[in-house]
């Protein structure tokens, strides 16, 4: 851990402490570090905070049945055990059958996607008690639902009539109206409707308005920047590590509407993340810190080419001076063309898809930073990459170096 920055060490400790059931060996493998320094760092941090490690008690061993010395009694014990296992197997087979049918059933239309409806449709095949138990519903709730069948059918009929009116309004708007504007349009026509009901019916019948995702602009041109040629020309490959790098900035949404910004540096040879930085701003310091980390990781990028877009941080005088100091040649794609930095765009899309998993934000800044840190380190050490023949970046580079040594020998 001595070769890593204080920021990396602090994030490594935070990752271990925030991972339920974490073990040093697993976290160290994710980070690509040794187990002993990580453990020492965690214990030192706990000592600083006045926390002592709890002594784990050995788990109690399950009690085992003592076989009887009497042969007849032993036979009776075995027969009882066999009968118990057979009864459990029959129960599991019945529940499997119920769930298999339920899986197909719940794939139907939204109006019949109800566990109570499934129980009602199969009550002649299985006991209601068993169906409710497997599907985790109360029998009393099911019978209450059953008593409201007629009322529910009437409401569903009215919903279908209203859905046709909604479709008409939605079509007249060119498919742009959502539930608030549809509600206002129907009220304008004299319909007394509730917006929540309109939203529910639109979800049920898959009627959606055009909802543009909030777009955060991370490429802000610096008009005073000197022109930089495109030395990549859409070629994001390299024959050796440390020859060609590419970098970009992406936003990480927080709860409440704020953002953190992530700058990354990827090696074109293995797609390894050799440098990154997270901050609450997009100033030059963000991308400079990422490039410095790359220089430290690679032991100096002298003679390499670094490719980016035309964002103000990359076009600043301070960043150009840092590249000159490190012996890095700058390259930039065309203005306003994301395809000229497609590999970085794809990398950031994968990061957010796999860490957000459908959520709209990462929560608070601490959670966001920890999540990104964990993914970035695991990306290098364990995540298989299609461009590397489904090897992790570290493993791909390791095999490359091994093959070179073999040829040299």
Coordinates of C-alpha atoms in Angstrom, one line a residue:
X1 CA 0.0 0.0 0.0
X2 CA 3.1 2.3 0.3
X3 CA 3.1 2.8 -3.4
X4 CA -0.4 4.2 -3.5
X5 CA -1.7 7.6 -2.7
X6 CA -3.3 8.5 0.6
X7 CA -6.6 8.9 -1.2
X8 CA -6.4 5.3 -2.6
X9 CA -5.6 3.9 0.9
X10 CA -8.5 5.7 2.5
X11 CA -10.9 4.5 -0.2
X12 CA -9.6 0.9 0.2
X13 CA -10.2 1.0 4.0
X14 CA -13.7 2.5 3.4
X15 CA -14.5 -0.2 0.8
X16 CA -13.5 -3.0 3.3
X17 CA -15.5 -1.4 6.2
X18 CA -18.6 -0.8 4.0
X19 CA -18.7 -4.3 2.4
X20 CA -20.9 -6.7 4.4
X21 CA -19.1 -10.0 5.3
X22 CA -15.9 -8.7 3.7
X23 CA -12.7 -10.6 4.0
X24 CA -9.2 -9.2 3.5
X25 CA -8.3 -11.7 0.8
X26 CA -11.3 -10.9 -1.4
X27 CA -11.1 -7.1 -1.1
X28 CA -7.3 -7.2 -1.7
X29 CA -7.9 -9.3 -4.8
X30 CA -10.4 -6.7 -6.1
X31 CA -8.0 -3.9 -5.5
X32 CA -5.0 -5.7 -6.8
X33 CA -3.0 -5.3 -3.6
X34 CA -1.5 -7.6 -1.0
X35 CA -3.7 -8.8 1.9
X36 CA -1.3 -7.9 4.7
X37 CA -0.9 -4.2 4.0
X38 CA -4.7 -3.8 3.6
X39 CA -5.3 -5.6 7.0
X40 CA -2.6 -3.4 8.6
X41 CA -4.2 -0.3 7.2
X42 CA -7.7 -1.3 8.4
X43 CA -6.5 -2.1 11.9
X44 CA -4.6 1.1 12.1
X45 CA -7.7 3.1 11.1
X46 CA -9.8 1.2 13.6
X47 CA -7.3 1.9 16.4
X48 CA -7.3 5.6 15.4
X49 CA -11.1 5.6 15.8
X50 CA -11.0 3.6 19.0
X51 CA -12.7 0.5 17.6
X52 CA -11.5 -2.9 18.7
X53 CA -12.1 -6.0 16.6
X54 CA -14.7 -8.3 18.1
X55 CA -13.6 -11.8 19.0
X56 CA -15.7 -14.2 17.0
X57 CA -17.1 -17.1 18.9
X58 CA -16.9 -20.5 17.3
X59 CA -20.2 -21.5 15.9
X60 CA -22.0 -24.2 17.8
X61 CA -21.9 -27.5 16.0
X62 CA -25.3 -29.0 15.1
X63 CA -26.4 -31.8 17.3
X64 CA -26.3 -35.2 15.6
X65 CA -28.7 -38.0 16.2
X66 CA -27.1 -40.7 18.2
X67 CA -27.7 -44.1 16.6
X68 CA -29.3 -46.7 18.8
X69 CA -27.4 -49.8 19.7
X70 CA -30.6 -51.9 19.2
X71 CA -30.8 -53.0 15.5
X72 CA -34.6 -52.8 15.4
X73 CA -34.7 -49.4 16.9
X74 CA -32.1 -48.2 14.5
X75 CA -34.2 -49.5 11.6
X76 CA -37.2 -47.6 12.9
X77 CA -35.1 -44.4 13.1
X78 CA -33.9 -44.8 9.5
X79 CA -37.5 -45.5 8.3
X80 CA -38.8 -42.4 10.1
X81 CA -36.0 -40.3 8.6
X82 CA -36.7 -41.7 5.1
X83 CA -40.5 -40.9 5.6
X84 CA -39.6 -37.3 6.6
X85 CA -37.3 -36.8 3.6
X86 CA -40.0 -38.2 1.2
X87 CA -42.6 -35.9 2.7
X88 CA -40.3 -32.9 2.3
X89 CA -39.5 -33.9 -1.3
X90 CA -43.3 -34.1 -2.1
X91 CA -43.8 -30.7 -0.6
X92 CA -41.0 -29.2 -2.6
X93 CA -42.2 -30.8 -5.8
X94 CA -45.6 -29.4 -5.3
X95 CA -44.3 -25.9 -4.6
X96 CA -42.0 -26.1 -7.6
X97 CA -45.0 -27.0 -9.8
X98 CA -47.0 -24.1 -8.4
X99 CA -44.1 -21.6 -9.0
X100 CA -43.5 -22.9 -12.5
X101 CA -47.1 -22.2 -13.5
X102 CA -47.0 -18.9 -11.7
X103 CA -43.9 -17.7 -13.6
X104 CA -45.8 -18.2 -16.9
X105 CA -48.9 -16.7 -15.5
X106 CA -47.3 -13.5 -14.3
X107 CA -45.9 -12.8 -17.7
X108 CA -49.3 -12.0 -19.0
X109 CA -51.1 -8.6 -19.3
X110 CA -50.9 -6.2 -16.4
X111 CA -54.6 -6.6 -15.6
X112 CA -54.2 -10.3 -14.7
X113 CA -50.8 -10.0 -13.1
X114 CA -52.1 -10.7 -9.6
X115 CA -51.2 -13.4 -7.2
X116 CA -54.8 -13.5 -6.0
X117 CA -55.9 -14.2 -9.5
X118 CA -53.4 -17.0 -9.8
X119 CA -54.7 -18.6 -6.6
X120 CA -58.3 -18.3 -7.8
X121 CA -57.5 -19.9 -11.2
X122 CA -55.7 -22.9 -9.6
X123 CA -57.8 -23.5 -6.5
X124 CA -59.3 -26.6 -8.0
X125 CA -55.8 -28.1 -8.5
X126 CA -54.1 -27.2 -5.2
X127 CA -55.4 -26.2 -1.8
X128 CA -55.9 -22.5 -1.3
X129 CA -53.8 -22.7 1.9
X130 CA -50.8 -24.2 0.0
X131 CA -51.1 -21.7 -2.9
X132 CA -51.2 -18.7 -0.6
X133 CA -48.2 -20.0 1.4
X134 CA -46.1 -20.6 -1.7
X135 CA -47.0 -17.1 -3.2
X136 CA -46.6 -15.4 0.2
X137 CA -50.1 -14.0 0.5
X138 CA -52.7 -14.1 3.3
X139 CA -55.7 -16.3 2.9
X140 CA -57.9 -13.6 4.4
X141 CA -56.6 -11.0 1.9
X142 CA -57.4 -13.5 -0.9
X143 CA -61.0 -14.0 0.2
X144 CA -61.4 -10.3 0.6
X145 CA -60.1 -9.8 -2.9
X146 CA -62.5 -12.6 -4.1
X147 CA -65.5 -10.8 -2.6
X148 CA -64.7 -7.7 -4.6
X149 CA -64.6 -9.4 -8.0
X150 CA -67.8 -7.7 -9.4
X151 CA -66.7 -4.3 -8.2
X152 CA -63.2 -4.8 -9.7
X153 CA -64.7 -5.9 -13.1
X154 CA -66.8 -2.8 -13.2
X155 CA -63.8 -0.6 -12.5
X156 CA -61.7 -2.4 -15.1
X157 CA -64.4 -1.8 -17.7
X158 CA -64.4 1.9 -16.9
X159 CA -60.6 2.0 -17.0
X160 CA -60.7 0.6 -20.5
X161 CA -63.2 3.2 -21.6
X162 CA -61.0 6.0 -20.1
X163 CA -57.9 4.4 -21.7
X164 CA -59.4 5.0 -25.1
X165 CA -60.0 8.6 -24.3
X166 CA -56.4 8.9 -23.1
X167 CA -55.1 7.4 -26.3
X168 CA -57.1 9.9 -28.3
X169 CA -55.6 12.9 -26.4
X170 CA -52.2 11.3 -26.5
X171 CA -52.4 10.8 -30.2
X172 CA -53.5 14.4 -30.8
X173 CA -50.4 15.6 -29.0
X174 CA -48.2 13.6 -31.2
X175 CA -47.4 11.2 -28.4
X176 CA -45.8 13.9 -26.3
X177 CA -48.3 14.3 -23.5
X178 CA -47.7 12.6 -20.1
X179 CA -50.2 12.2 -17.3
X180 CA -50.3 15.9 -16.2
X181 CA -51.1 17.3 -19.6
X182 CA -53.5 14.4 -20.5
X183 CA -55.4 15.1 -17.2
X184 CA -55.6 18.8 -18.0
X185 CA -56.8 18.1 -21.6
X186 CA -59.6 15.7 -20.3
X187 CA -60.7 18.2 -17.7
X188 CA -60.8 20.8 -20.4
X189 CA -63.3 18.5 -22.2
X190 CA -65.4 18.3 -19.1
X191 CA -64.1 15.0 -17.7
X192 CA -63.7 14.9 -13.9
X193 CA -60.6 12.8 -13.6
X194 CA -57.7 12.4 -11.1
X195 CA -54.1 12.6 -12.3
X196 CA -53.0 9.6 -10.2
X197 CA -55.7 7.5 -11.9
X198 CA -54.6 8.8 -15.3
X199 CA -51.0 7.9 -14.5
X200 CA -52.0 4.4 -13.3
X201 CA -54.1 3.7 -16.5
X202 CA -51.3 5.0 -18.7
X203 CA -48.8 2.7 -17.0
X204 CA -51.3 -0.2 -17.3
X205 CA -51.9 0.3 -21.0
X206 CA -48.3 1.3 -21.8
X207 CA -49.2 4.8 -22.9
X208 CA -46.1 7.0 -22.3
X209 CA -45.2 10.6 -23.1
X210 CA -41.8 11.8 -24.4
X211 CA -39.6 12.3 -21.4
X212 CA -36.2 13.6 -22.2
X213 CA -33.4 12.5 -19.9
X214 CA -31.5 15.3 -18.2
X215 CA -28.3 15.7 -20.1
X216 CA -25.3 17.0 -18.3
X217 CA -22.8 18.8 -20.5
X218 CA -19.2 17.6 -19.7
X219 CA -17.5 19.0 -22.8
X220 CA -17.2 22.8 -22.5
X221 CA -14.9 24.3 -25.2
X222 CA -12.1 26.7 -24.3
X223 CA -12.1 29.3 -27.1
X224 CA -8.5 30.2 -26.1
X225 CA -7.1 26.7 -26.5
X226 CA -4.6 26.0 -29.2
X227 CA -5.6 23.5 -31.9
X228 CA -4.5 19.8 -31.2
X229 CA -4.4 17.2 -34.0
X230 CA -6.3 13.9 -34.0
X231 CA -3.5 11.3 -33.8
X232 CA -5.9 8.4 -33.2
X233 CA -8.2 8.6 -36.2
X234 CA -10.7 6.3 -34.5
X235 CA -8.0 3.7 -33.9
X236 CA -8.4 2.8 -30.2
X237 CA -6.0 -0.1 -30.2
X238 CA -2.3 -0.5 -29.3
X239 CA 0.3 -3.2 -29.7
X240 CA 1.9 -2.6 -26.4
X241 CA 0.9 -1.2 -23.0
X242 CA 1.7 2.4 -22.2
X243 CA 1.8 3.6 -25.8
X244 CA -1.7 5.1 -26.3
X245 CA -4.0 6.5 -23.6
X246 CA -7.5 8.0 -23.8
X247 CA -9.4 10.0 -21.3
X248 CA -12.8 11.5 -20.7
X249 CA -15.1 13.0 -18.0
X250 CA -18.5 11.6 -17.0
X251 CA -21.0 12.7 -14.4
X252 CA -22.2 10.7 -11.5
X253 CA -25.7 11.7 -10.4
X254 CA -26.4 12.2 -6.6
X255 CA -29.6 12.3 -4.7
X256 CA -31.2 15.7 -4.7
X257 CA -29.9 16.7 -8.2
X258 CA -26.2 17.2 -7.6
X259 CA -23.3 15.5 -9.3
X260 CA -19.8 14.2 -8.8
X261 CA -17.5 14.1 -11.8
X262 CA -15.2 11.2 -12.8
X263 CA -12.2 11.6 -15.0
X264 CA -10.5 8.4 -16.3
X265 CA -7.4 7.5 -18.2
X266 CA -7.6 4.1 -20.1
X267 CA -4.7 2.2 -21.8
X268 CA -5.8 1.4 -25.3
X269 CA -3.8 -1.9 -25.2
X270 CA -5.9 -3.6 -22.5
X271 CA -8.6 -1.0 -21.7
X272 CA -7.1 -0.9 -18.2
X273 CA -8.0 2.1 -16.1
X274 CA -4.6 3.4 -15.2
X275 CA -5.7 6.6 -13.7
X276 CA -8.9 8.2 -12.4
X277 CA -10.1 11.1 -10.2
X278 CA -13.4 12.0 -8.6
X279 CA -14.4 15.5 -7.6
X280 CA -17.4 17.9 -7.4
X281 CA -16.0 20.1 -10.2
X282 CA -14.8 19.8 -13.8
X283 CA -11.7 22.1 -13.5
X284 CA -8.3 21.2 -14.8
X285 CA -7.3 19.7 -11.5
X286 CA -9.8 16.8 -12.1
X287 CA -8.1 15.6 -15.3
X288 CA -4.6 16.5 -14.1
X289 CA -5.0 14.2 -11.1
X290 CA -6.2 11.4 -13.3
X291 CA -3.2 11.7 -15.6
X292 CA -0.8 11.9 -12.6
X293 CA -2.2 8.7 -11.3
X294 CA -1.7 7.1 -14.7
X295 CA 1.9 8.3 -14.7
X296 CA 2.4 6.8 -11.3
X297 CA 0.7 3.5 -12.2
X298 CA 2.8 3.1 -15.4
X299 CA 6.0 4.4 -13.9
X300 CA 6.0 7.4 -16.3
X301 CA 4.2 7.7 -19.6
X302 CA 7.1 9.3 -21.5
X303 CA 6.6 9.1 -25.2
X304 CA 2.9 8.1 -25.0
X305 CA -0.1 9.7 -26.8
X306 CA -3.1 10.9 -24.8
X307 CA -6.4 11.3 -26.6
X308 CA -9.4 13.3 -25.4
X309 CA -12.3 15.5 -26.5
X310 CA -12.2 19.2 -26.7
X311 CA -13.4 19.9 -23.1
X312 CA -12.0 23.0 -21.4
X313 CA -10.0 21.0 -18.8
X314 CA -8.2 19.1 -21.5
X315 CA -7.6 22.2 -23.6
X316 CA -6.3 24.3 -20.8
X317 CA -2.8 25.7 -20.6
X318 CA -2.1 24.0 -17.3
X319 CA -3.0 20.6 -18.7
X320 CA -0.9 21.1 -21.7
X321 CA 2.1 22.0 -19.4
X322 CA 1.5 18.8 -17.4
X323 CA 1.6 16.7 -20.6
X324 CA 4.8 18.4 -21.7
X325 CA 6.3 17.8 -18.2
X326 CA 5.4 14.1 -18.4
X327 CA 6.5 13.7 -22.0
X328 CA 3.0 13.0 -23.3
X329 CA 1.8 14.0 -26.8
X330 CA -1.8 15.3 -26.9
X331 CA -4.5 14.2 -29.4
X332 CA -8.0 15.4 -29.7
X333 CA -11.0 14.3 -31.8
X334 CA -13.4 16.4 -33.8
X335 CA -15.5 19.0 -32.0
X336 CA -18.9 17.7 -30.9
X337 CA -18.3 14.2 -32.2
X338 CA -18.6 11.6 -29.4
X339 CA -17.5 8.8 -31.8
X340 CA -14.0 10.2 -31.8
X341 CA -13.7 9.1 -28.2
X342 CA -16.1 6.1 -28.5
X343 CA -14.1 3.7 -26.3
X344 CA -14.2 6.0 -23.3
X345 CA -17.9 6.7 -23.9
X346 CA -18.6 3.0 -23.9
X347 CA -16.5 2.5 -20.7
X348 CA -18.4 5.1 -18.8
X349 CA -21.7 3.7 -20.1
X350 CA -20.8 0.3 -18.7
X351 CA -19.7 1.8 -15.4
X352 CA -23.1 3.6 -14.9
X353 CA -25.1 0.7 -16.2
X354 CA -23.5 -1.8 -13.8
X355 CA -23.3 0.4 -10.8
X356 CA -26.7 2.2 -11.0
X357 CA -28.6 -0.9 -12.1
X358 CA -31.6 1.1 -13.1
X359 CA -31.5 3.6 -10.2
X360 CA -31.5 7.3 -10.9
X361 CA -28.7 8.3 -8.6
X362 CA -26.0 7.0 -6.3
X363 CA -27.3 8.5 -3.1
X364 CA -24.9 10.8 -1.2
X365 CA -21.4 11.7 -2.3
X366 CA -19.7 9.2 0.0
X367 CA -21.8 6.3 -1.3
X368 CA -21.2 7.4 -4.9
X369 CA -17.4 7.7 -4.4
X370 CA -17.3 4.2 -2.7
X371 CA -19.3 2.6 -5.4
X372 CA -17.2 4.0 -8.2
X373 CA -14.0 3.1 -6.5
X374 CA -15.1 -0.5 -5.9
X375 CA -16.2 -0.9 -9.6
X376 CA -13.0 0.7 -11.0
X377 CA -10.6 -1.5 -9.0
X378 CA -12.6 -4.6 -9.7
X379 CA -12.8 -3.7 -13.4
X380 CA -9.0 -3.9 -13.6
X381 CA -8.5 -7.1 -11.5
X382 CA -11.5 -9.3 -12.2
X383 CA -14.0 -7.9 -14.8
X384 CA -13.8 -9.8 -18.1
X385 CA -13.5 -7.5 -21.1
X386 CA -14.7 -8.6 -24.6
X387 CA -11.9 -6.7 -26.3
X388 CA -9.4 -8.8 -24.3
X389 CA -10.8 -12.2 -25.3
X390 CA -12.9 -12.0 -22.1
X391 CA -9.8 -11.6 -19.8
X392 CA -9.5 -8.9 -17.2
X393 CA -7.2 -6.0 -18.2
X394 CA -4.6 -7.1 -15.6
X395 CA -4.7 -10.7 -16.7
X396 CA -4.5 -9.7 -20.4
X397 CA -1.4 -7.6 -19.7
X398 CA 0.2 -10.3 -17.6
X399 CA -0.2 -12.9 -20.4
X400 CA 1.2 -10.4 -22.9
X401 CA 4.4 -9.9 -20.7
X402 CA 4.7 -13.6 -20.1
X403 CA 4.6 -14.3 -23.9
X404 CA 7.2 -11.6 -24.6
X405 CA 9.6 -13.1 -22.0
X406 CA 9.0 -16.6 -23.5
X407 CA 9.9 -15.3 -27.0
X408 CA 12.9 -13.5 -25.7
X409 CA 14.2 -16.7 -24.0

